[in-house]
Every structure is written in structure tokens, then in C-alpha cells.
Tab-separated table of C-alpha atoms in Angstrom:
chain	number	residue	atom	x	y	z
Y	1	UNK	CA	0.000	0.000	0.000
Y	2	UNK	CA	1.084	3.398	-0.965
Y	3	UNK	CA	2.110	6.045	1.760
Y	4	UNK	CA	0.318	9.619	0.756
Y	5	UNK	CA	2.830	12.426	1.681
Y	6	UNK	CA	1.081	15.420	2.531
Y	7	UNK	CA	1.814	19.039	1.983
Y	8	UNK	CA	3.118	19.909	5.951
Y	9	UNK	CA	5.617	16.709	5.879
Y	10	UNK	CA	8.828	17.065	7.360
Y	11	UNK	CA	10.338	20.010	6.386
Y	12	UNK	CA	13.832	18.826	4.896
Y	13	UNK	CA	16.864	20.333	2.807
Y	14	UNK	CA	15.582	19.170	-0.589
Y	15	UNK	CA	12.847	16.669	-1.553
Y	16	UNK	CA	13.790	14.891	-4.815
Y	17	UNK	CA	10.347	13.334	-5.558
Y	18	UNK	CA	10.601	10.273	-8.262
Y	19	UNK	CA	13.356	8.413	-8.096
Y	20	UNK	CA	14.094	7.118	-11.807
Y	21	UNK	CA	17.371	8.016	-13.734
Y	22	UNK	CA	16.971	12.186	-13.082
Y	23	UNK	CA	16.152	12.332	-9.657
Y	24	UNK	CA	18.358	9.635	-8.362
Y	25	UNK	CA	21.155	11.455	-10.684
Y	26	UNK	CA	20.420	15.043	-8.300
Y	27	UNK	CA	19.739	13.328	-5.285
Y	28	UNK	CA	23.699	11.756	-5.685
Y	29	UNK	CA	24.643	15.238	-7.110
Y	30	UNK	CA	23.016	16.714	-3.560
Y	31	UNK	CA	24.619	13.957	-1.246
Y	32	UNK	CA	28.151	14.341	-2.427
Y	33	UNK	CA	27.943	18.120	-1.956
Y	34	UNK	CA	26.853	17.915	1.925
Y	35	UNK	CA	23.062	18.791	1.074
Y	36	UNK	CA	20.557	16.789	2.949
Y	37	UNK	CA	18.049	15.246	0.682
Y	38	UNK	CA	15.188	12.884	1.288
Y	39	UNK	CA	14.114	10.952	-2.257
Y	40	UNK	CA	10.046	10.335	-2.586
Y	41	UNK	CA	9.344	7.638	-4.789
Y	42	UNK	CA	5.741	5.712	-5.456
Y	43	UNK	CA	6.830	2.442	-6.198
Y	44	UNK	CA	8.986	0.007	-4.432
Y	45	UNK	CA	11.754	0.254	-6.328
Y	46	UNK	CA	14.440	2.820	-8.441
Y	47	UNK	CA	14.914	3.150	-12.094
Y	48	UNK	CA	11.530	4.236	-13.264
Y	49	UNK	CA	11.592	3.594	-16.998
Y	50	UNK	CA	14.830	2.030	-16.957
Y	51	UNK	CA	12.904	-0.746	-15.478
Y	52	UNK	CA	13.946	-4.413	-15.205
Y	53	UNK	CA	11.092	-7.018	-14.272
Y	54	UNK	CA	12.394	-10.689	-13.242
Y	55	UNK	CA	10.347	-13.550	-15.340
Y	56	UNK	CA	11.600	-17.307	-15.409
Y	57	UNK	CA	14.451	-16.386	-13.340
Y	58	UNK	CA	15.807	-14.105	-15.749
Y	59	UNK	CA	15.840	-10.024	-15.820
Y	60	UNK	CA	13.789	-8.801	-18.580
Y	61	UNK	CA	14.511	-5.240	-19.156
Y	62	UNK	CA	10.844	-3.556	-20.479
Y	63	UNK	CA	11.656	-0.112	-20.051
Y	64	UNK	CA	14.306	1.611	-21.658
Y	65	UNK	CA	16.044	-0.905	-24.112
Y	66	UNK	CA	19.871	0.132	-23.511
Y	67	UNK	CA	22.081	3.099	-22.804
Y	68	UNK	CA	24.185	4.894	-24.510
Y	69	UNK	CA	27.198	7.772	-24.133
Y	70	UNK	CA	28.526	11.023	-26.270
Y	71	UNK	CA	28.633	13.086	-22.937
Y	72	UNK	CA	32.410	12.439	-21.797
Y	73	UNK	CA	30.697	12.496	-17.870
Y	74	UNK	CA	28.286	9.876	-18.337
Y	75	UNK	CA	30.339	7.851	-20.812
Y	76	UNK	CA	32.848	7.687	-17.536
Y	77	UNK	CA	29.872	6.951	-15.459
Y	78	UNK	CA	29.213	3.754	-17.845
Y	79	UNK	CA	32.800	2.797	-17.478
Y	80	UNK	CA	32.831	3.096	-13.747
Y	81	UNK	CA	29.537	0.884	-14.488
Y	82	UNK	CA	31.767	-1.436	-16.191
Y	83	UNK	CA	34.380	-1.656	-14.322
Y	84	UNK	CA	31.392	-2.856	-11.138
Y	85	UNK	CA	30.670	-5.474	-13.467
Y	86	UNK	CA	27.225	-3.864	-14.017
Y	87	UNK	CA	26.994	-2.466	-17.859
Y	88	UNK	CA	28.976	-3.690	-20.615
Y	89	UNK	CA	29.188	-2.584	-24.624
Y	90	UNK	CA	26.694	-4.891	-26.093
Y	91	UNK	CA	25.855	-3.872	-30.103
Y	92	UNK	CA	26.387	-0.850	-32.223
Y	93	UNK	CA	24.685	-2.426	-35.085
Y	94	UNK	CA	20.645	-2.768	-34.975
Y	95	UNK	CA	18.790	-3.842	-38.355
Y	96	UNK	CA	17.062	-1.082	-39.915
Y	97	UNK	CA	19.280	1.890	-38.502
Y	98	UNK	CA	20.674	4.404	-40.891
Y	99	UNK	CA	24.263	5.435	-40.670
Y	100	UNK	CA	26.891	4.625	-37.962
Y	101	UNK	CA	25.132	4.440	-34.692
Y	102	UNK	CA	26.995	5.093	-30.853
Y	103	UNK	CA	27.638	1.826	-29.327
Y	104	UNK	CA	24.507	0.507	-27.285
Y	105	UNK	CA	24.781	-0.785	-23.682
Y	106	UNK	CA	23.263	-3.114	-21.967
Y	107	UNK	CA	23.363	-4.350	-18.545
Y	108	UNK	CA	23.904	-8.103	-17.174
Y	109	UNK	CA	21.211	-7.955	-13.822
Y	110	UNK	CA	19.130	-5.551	-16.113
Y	111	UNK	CA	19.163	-1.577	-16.598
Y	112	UNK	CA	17.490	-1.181	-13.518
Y	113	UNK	CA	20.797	-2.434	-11.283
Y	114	UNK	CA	22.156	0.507	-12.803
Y	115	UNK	CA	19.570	2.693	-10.864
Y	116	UNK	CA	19.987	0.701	-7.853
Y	117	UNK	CA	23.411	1.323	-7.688
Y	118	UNK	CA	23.025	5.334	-7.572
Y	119	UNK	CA	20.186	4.725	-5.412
Y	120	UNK	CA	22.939	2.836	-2.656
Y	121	UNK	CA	22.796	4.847	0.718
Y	122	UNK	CA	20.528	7.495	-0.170
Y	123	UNK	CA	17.360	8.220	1.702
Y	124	UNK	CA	14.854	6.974	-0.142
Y	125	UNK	CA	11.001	6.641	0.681
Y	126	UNK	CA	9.377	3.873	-1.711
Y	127	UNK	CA	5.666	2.913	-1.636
Y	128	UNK	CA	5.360	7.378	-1.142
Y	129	UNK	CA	2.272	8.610	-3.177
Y	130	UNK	CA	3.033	12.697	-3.479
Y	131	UNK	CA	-0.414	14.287	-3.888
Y	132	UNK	CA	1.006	17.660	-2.997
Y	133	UNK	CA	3.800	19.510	-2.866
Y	134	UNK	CA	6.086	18.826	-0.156
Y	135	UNK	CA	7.700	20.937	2.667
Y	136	UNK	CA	11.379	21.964	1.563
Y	137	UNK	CA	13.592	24.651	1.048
Y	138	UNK	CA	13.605	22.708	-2.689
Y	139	UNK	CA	11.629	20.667	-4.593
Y	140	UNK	CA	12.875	18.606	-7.536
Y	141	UNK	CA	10.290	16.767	-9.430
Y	142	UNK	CA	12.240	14.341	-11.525
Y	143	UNK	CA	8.806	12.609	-13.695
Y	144	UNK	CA	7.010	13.780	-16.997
Y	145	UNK	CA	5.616	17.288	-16.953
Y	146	UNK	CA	1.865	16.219	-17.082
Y	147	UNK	CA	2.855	14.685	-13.765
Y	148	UNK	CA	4.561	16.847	-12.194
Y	149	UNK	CA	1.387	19.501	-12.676
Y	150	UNK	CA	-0.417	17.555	-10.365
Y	151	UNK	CA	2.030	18.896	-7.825
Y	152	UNK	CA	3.024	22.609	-8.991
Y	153	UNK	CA	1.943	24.960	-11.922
Y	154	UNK	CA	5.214	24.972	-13.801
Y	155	UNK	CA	5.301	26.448	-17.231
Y	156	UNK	CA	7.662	24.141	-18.617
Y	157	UNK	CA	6.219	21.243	-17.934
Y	158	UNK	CA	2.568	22.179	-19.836
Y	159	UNK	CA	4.614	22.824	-22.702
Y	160	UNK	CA	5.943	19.045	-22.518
Y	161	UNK	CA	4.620	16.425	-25.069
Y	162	UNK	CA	4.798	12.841	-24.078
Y	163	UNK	CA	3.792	9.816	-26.280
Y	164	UNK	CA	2.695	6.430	-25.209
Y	165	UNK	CA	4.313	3.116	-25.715
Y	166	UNK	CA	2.966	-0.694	-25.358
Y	167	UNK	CA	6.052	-2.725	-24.197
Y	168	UNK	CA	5.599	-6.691	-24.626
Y	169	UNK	CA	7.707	-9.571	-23.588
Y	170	UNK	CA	7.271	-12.477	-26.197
Y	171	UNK	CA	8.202	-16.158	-24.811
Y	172	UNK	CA	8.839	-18.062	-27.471
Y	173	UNK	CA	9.639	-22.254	-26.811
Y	174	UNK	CA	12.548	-22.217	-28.565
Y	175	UNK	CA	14.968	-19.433	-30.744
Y	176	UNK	CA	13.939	-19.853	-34.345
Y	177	UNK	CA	15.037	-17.065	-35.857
Y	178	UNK	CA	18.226	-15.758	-37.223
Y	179	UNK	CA	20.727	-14.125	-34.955
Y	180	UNK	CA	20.638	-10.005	-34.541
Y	181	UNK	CA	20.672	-7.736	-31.427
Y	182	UNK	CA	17.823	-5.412	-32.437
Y	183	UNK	CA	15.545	-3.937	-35.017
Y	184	UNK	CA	13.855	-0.750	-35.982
Y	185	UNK	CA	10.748	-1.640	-37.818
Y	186	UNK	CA	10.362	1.685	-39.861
Y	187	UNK	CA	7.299	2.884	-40.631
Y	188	UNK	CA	5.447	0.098	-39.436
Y	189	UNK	CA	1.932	1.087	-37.932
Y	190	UNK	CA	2.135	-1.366	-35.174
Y	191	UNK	CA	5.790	-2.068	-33.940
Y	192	UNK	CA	8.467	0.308	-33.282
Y	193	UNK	CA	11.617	-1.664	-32.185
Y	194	UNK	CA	12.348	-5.083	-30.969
Y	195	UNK	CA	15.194	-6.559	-28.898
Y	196	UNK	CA	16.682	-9.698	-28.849
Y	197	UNK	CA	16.974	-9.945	-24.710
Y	198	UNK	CA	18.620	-13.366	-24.576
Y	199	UNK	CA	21.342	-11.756	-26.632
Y	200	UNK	CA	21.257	-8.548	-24.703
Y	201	UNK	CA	21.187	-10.159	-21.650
Y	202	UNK	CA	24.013	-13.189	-23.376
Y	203	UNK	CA	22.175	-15.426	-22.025
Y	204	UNK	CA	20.481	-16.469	-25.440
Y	205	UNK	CA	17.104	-17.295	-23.827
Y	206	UNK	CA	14.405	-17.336	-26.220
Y	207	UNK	CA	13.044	-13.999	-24.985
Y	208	UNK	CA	12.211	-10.764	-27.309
Y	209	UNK	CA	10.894	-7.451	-26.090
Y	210	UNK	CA	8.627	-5.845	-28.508
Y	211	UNK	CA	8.182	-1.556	-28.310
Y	212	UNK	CA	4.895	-0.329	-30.184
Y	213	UNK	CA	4.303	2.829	-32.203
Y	214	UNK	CA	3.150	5.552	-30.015
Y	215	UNK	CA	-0.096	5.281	-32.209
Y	216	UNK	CA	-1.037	1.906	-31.779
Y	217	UNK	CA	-0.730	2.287	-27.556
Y	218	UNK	CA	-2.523	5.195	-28.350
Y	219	UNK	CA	-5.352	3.625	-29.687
Y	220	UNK	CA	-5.248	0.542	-27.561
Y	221	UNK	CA	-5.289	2.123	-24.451
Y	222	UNK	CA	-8.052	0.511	-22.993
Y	223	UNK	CA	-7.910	-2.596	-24.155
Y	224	UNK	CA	-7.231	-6.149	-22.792
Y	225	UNK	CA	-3.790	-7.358	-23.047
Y	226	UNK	CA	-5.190	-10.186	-25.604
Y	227	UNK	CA	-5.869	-8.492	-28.413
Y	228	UNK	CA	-2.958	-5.803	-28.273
Y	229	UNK	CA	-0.559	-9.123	-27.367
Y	230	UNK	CA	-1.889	-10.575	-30.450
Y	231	UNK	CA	-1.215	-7.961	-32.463
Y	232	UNK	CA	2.466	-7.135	-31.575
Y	233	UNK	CA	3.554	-10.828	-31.541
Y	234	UNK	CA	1.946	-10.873	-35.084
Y	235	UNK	CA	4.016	-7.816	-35.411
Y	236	UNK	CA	6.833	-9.008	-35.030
Y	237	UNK	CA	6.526	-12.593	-36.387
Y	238	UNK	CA	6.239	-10.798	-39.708
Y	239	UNK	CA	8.932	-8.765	-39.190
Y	240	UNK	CA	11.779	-10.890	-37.551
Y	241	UNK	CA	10.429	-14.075	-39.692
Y	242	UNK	CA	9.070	-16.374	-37.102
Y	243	UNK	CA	6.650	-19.192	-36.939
Y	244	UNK	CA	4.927	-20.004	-33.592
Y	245	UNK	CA	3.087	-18.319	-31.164
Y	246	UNK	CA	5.129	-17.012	-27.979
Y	247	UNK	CA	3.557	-16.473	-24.516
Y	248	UNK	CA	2.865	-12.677	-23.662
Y	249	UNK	CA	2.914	-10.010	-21.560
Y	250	UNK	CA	2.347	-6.327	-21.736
Y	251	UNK	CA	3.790	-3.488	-19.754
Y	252	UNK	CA	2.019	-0.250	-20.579
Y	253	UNK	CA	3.442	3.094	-20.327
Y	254	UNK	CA	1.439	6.444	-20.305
Y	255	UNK	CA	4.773	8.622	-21.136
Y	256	UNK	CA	7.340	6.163	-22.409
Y	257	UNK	CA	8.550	9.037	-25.410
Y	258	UNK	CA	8.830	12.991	-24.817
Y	259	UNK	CA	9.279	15.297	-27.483
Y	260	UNK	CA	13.113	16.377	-27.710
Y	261	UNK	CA	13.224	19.483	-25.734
Y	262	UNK	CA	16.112	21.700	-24.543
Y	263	UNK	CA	17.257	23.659	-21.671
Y	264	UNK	CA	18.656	21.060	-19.133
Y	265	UNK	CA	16.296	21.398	-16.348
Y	266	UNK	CA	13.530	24.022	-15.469
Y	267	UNK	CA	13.006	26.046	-12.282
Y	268	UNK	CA	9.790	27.694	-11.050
Y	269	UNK	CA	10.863	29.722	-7.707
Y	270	UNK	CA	12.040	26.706	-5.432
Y	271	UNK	CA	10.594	23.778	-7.664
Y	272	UNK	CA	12.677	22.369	-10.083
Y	273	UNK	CA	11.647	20.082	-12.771
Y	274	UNK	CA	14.392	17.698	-14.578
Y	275	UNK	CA	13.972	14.203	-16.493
Y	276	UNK	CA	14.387	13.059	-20.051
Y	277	UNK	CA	12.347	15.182	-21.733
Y	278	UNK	CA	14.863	18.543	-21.828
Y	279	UNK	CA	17.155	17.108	-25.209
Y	280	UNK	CA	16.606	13.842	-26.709
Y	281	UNK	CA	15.087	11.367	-24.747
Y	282	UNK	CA	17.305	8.734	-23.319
Y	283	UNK	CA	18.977	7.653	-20.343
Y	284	UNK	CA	22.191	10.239	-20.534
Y	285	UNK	CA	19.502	12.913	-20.885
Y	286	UNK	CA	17.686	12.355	-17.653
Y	287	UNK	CA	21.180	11.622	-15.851
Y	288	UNK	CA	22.365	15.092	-17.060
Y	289	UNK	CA	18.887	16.749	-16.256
Y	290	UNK	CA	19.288	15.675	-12.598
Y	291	UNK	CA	22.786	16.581	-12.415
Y	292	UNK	CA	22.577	19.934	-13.559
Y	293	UNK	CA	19.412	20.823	-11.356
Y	294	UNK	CA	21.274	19.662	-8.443
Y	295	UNK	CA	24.186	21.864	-9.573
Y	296	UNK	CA	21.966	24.813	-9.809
Y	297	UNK	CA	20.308	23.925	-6.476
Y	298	UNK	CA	23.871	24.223	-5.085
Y	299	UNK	CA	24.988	26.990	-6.648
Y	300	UNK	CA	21.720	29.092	-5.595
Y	301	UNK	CA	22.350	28.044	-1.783
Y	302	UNK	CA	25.477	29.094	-1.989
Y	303	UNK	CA	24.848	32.901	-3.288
Y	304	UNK	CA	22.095	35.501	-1.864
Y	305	UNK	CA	19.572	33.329	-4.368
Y	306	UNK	CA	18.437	31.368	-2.388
């Protein structure tokens, strides 16, 4: 059961509420620069959309499908990842890409290990439903905008656009097809990308995650997981070239895709706003999001600003 935090909690330092790849990046930021921070978080567990569910013994990762660096500070946060034993390179090649592409990471206990580590030692509450703002000398709302206006009128975060995915895990009894890492099914009107987890995971189980088109989780939003399985595993039979019908399961998510936006991280008076959606959306986005509001958080406490 979820905890409902109330506007006259605790009064702390900073609240970070969410506690996904942005707000478990400022929390860290906060912590190593002597600023007390509590971190608010609804479910039981970090990483948000860099989310790894464990099926058949195995980590399935349904969220973000891997990571990747051209920011020379988190590229040396993926090799300090590396070096744990916790990311490793996995494929720069993905059928259907055009051009070179960056090389694409993946993680061995899943991506959301990688959250777990940054979330080591850090005050976090899980199970915390935020249904207003909390008491703080700063707020940082690391989630979507449409969220986060549940909690404070921020400009920047109405002028956010997020798009829907349908995630689904496809079982198959045995690997049929040919090998490859991942595909981008362009302009297909049903299936966006698909991943190859037992090679992104190396352990070659017969396991691929399917991503929709923001359309088609659009316009099965309210339906059973049957007939939106159906379609995606039909999807991607076509696609990849396999026979068979795998076992399924869909993982829905309201704001899977922002529109690129700029800008870093927003600030209304005391409330800050960071996550994936200020540049292109990926993991190194919301990592640098959090960072840099935590920076300015710092900076502001440290001048007549704040």
C-alpha cells in the first residue's frame, strides 16, 4: 500500500520526488555536496523507466532498451559501471538503422541495477504517493511534466509532449530465428523496435521485447492485453520471420517518449523540474537533467539566491 505524503511533511533540505534516472542522478549530485536530501518515490523500487522485471528467473529489461554515451561524464559513469561489473558494450549495429550508430549498452542484472546502484545509501522513501507539494527549502520533481502539474503549476512542464508506448515480452519455446541484437521496424503502424533480450542479456534465452508505435498504444489504451498481445507478436513474427506463437505479456506506459526538448532542467521559484524530456530522450539525458538541477540547487544556496 502506498504512503500519501502530505503538503506539511517534514520540512527537509531538498525533496527529490521520483526516483528514476533524473532524480536519483540530483539526489547523488546533492549527497556528495553535503546537502541533505530525502528521495520520494511511489513504487517500491528505483529506475523508473529504466525498469527491469524478473520472469523465469531471468531479468527482462521492459523499459528503456539500452544506454548509450557522447557526454564524456556519463560515458565515464558507464565505465565506472563497467568496471562494477554492471553495464557492458553490447551492439552498435541494430537492423534497420541508418548510418553509424553510438555503441549501445546493456546491462547483465538488467538496466534497472544501474539505478539501484546510484540509489545505494541514499534516503529513499518507496511505496510514497506525493499528492502535494512537499515541505522543503527545494523541490525537484524528476517525472514527466503532465505529472509533475499535479504537484506545482510549472510552465515548462505544460509545454511538454509525451507519447505512449505498449512494451511486450514475447516467450517463445525455442529461438527460431536468425541471430541479430535489435531492429527498428520503420514505418510500421504497429511495432516500433524489438530486442533480442537473450542476446542482450548473453544469455540467449528465447526472450524478445517488442516496443509499439506511439499510435497503436494510443489507440489501444483501454484494451485487454489479448488483443494488443496478439497484435504485436503478429508484429513481429512478420517482421523478424518467425513461426509459432510465444507467450505474452504487456507493460504499458502512459509517457514512455517525450518530445526532444532543450534547456537542461527548469526552475519555477524553489521547484525544479528535470527528467528526459529537456534534449533527446534517453537515459544520458535524464542523468544530465538531474545533475545539472542539483548543480543549480547548489549553486543558488550558496549565493544571496536562495
Amino acid at each position: 500500500m502506498a504512503t500519501s505524503v502530505p503538503l506539511e511533511c517534514e520540512r527537509v533540505t531538498v525533496v527529490v520526488v521520483g526516483a528514476g534516472m533524473a532524480g536519483l542522478a540530483c539526489a547523488r549530485e546533492l549527497v556528495d555536496a553535503g546537502v541533505p536530501v530525502r528521495v520520494l518515490e511511489r513504487s517500491g523500487e528505483p529506475g523508473g523507466r529504466l525498469a527491469s522485471i524478473k520472469r523465469d528467473g531471468r531479468m527482462v529489461d521492459v523499459g528503456a532498451a539500452y544506454v548509450t554515451a557522447d557526454d564524456p561524464a556519463f560515458h565515464g559513469r558507464l565505465q565506472t559501471w563497467r568496471i562494477d561489473g554492471l553495464a557492458h558494450p553490447w551492439t552498435d549495429t541494430f537492423q534497420g538503422q541508418h548510418g553509424t550508430a553510438p555503441m549501445r549498452w546493456s546491462a547483465p542484472g538488467g538496466l534497472r541495477s544501474l539505478a539501484a546502484d546510484l540509489a545505494r545509501e541514499l534516503q529513499i522513501g518507496y511505496r510514497t504517493e506525493v499528492t502535494e507539494l512537499p515541505e522543503a527549502e527545494a523541490v525537484v520533481l524528476a517525472m514527466p511534466g503532465p505529472e509533475a502539474l499535479r504537484l506545482a503549476d510549472i510552465p515548462a512542464a505544460r509545454e511538454q509532449v509525451w507519447s505512449p508506448v505498449v512494451t511486450a515480452i514475447l516467450t517463445y519455446a525455442e529461438r527460431t530465428w536468425r541471430p541479430f541484437a535489435g531492429a527498428f521496424v520503420n514505418d510500421h503502424p504497429v511495432l516500433a523496435t524489438v530486442c533480442d533480450d537473450g542476446d542482450r542479456r548473453g544469455d540467449l534465452a528465447p526472450v524478445l521485447v517488442a516496443h509499439s508505435t506511439p499510435a497503436f498504444a494510443a489507440g489501444h489504451e483501454g484494451d485487454d492485453e489479448g488483443p494488443a498481445g496478439m497484435l504485436l507478436a503478429e508484429a513481429v513474427g512478420e517482421a523478424i520471420g518467425i513461426g509459432g506463437k510465444p507467450e505474452v505479456e504487456l507493460i504499458r506506459w502512459r509517457y514512455a517518449a517525450p518530445r526532444p526538448g532543450h534547456g537542461g532542467f527548469a526552475r519555477h521559484g524553489n521547484v525544479y523540474l528535470a527528467g528526459d524530456a529537456f534534449g533527446r530522450p534517453r537515459v544520458q539525458t535524464a542523468w544530465l537533467s538531474g545533475r545539472a538541477a542539483a548543480r543549480d540547487l547548489i549553486q543558488r544556496r550558496q549565493s544571496t539566491d536562495w
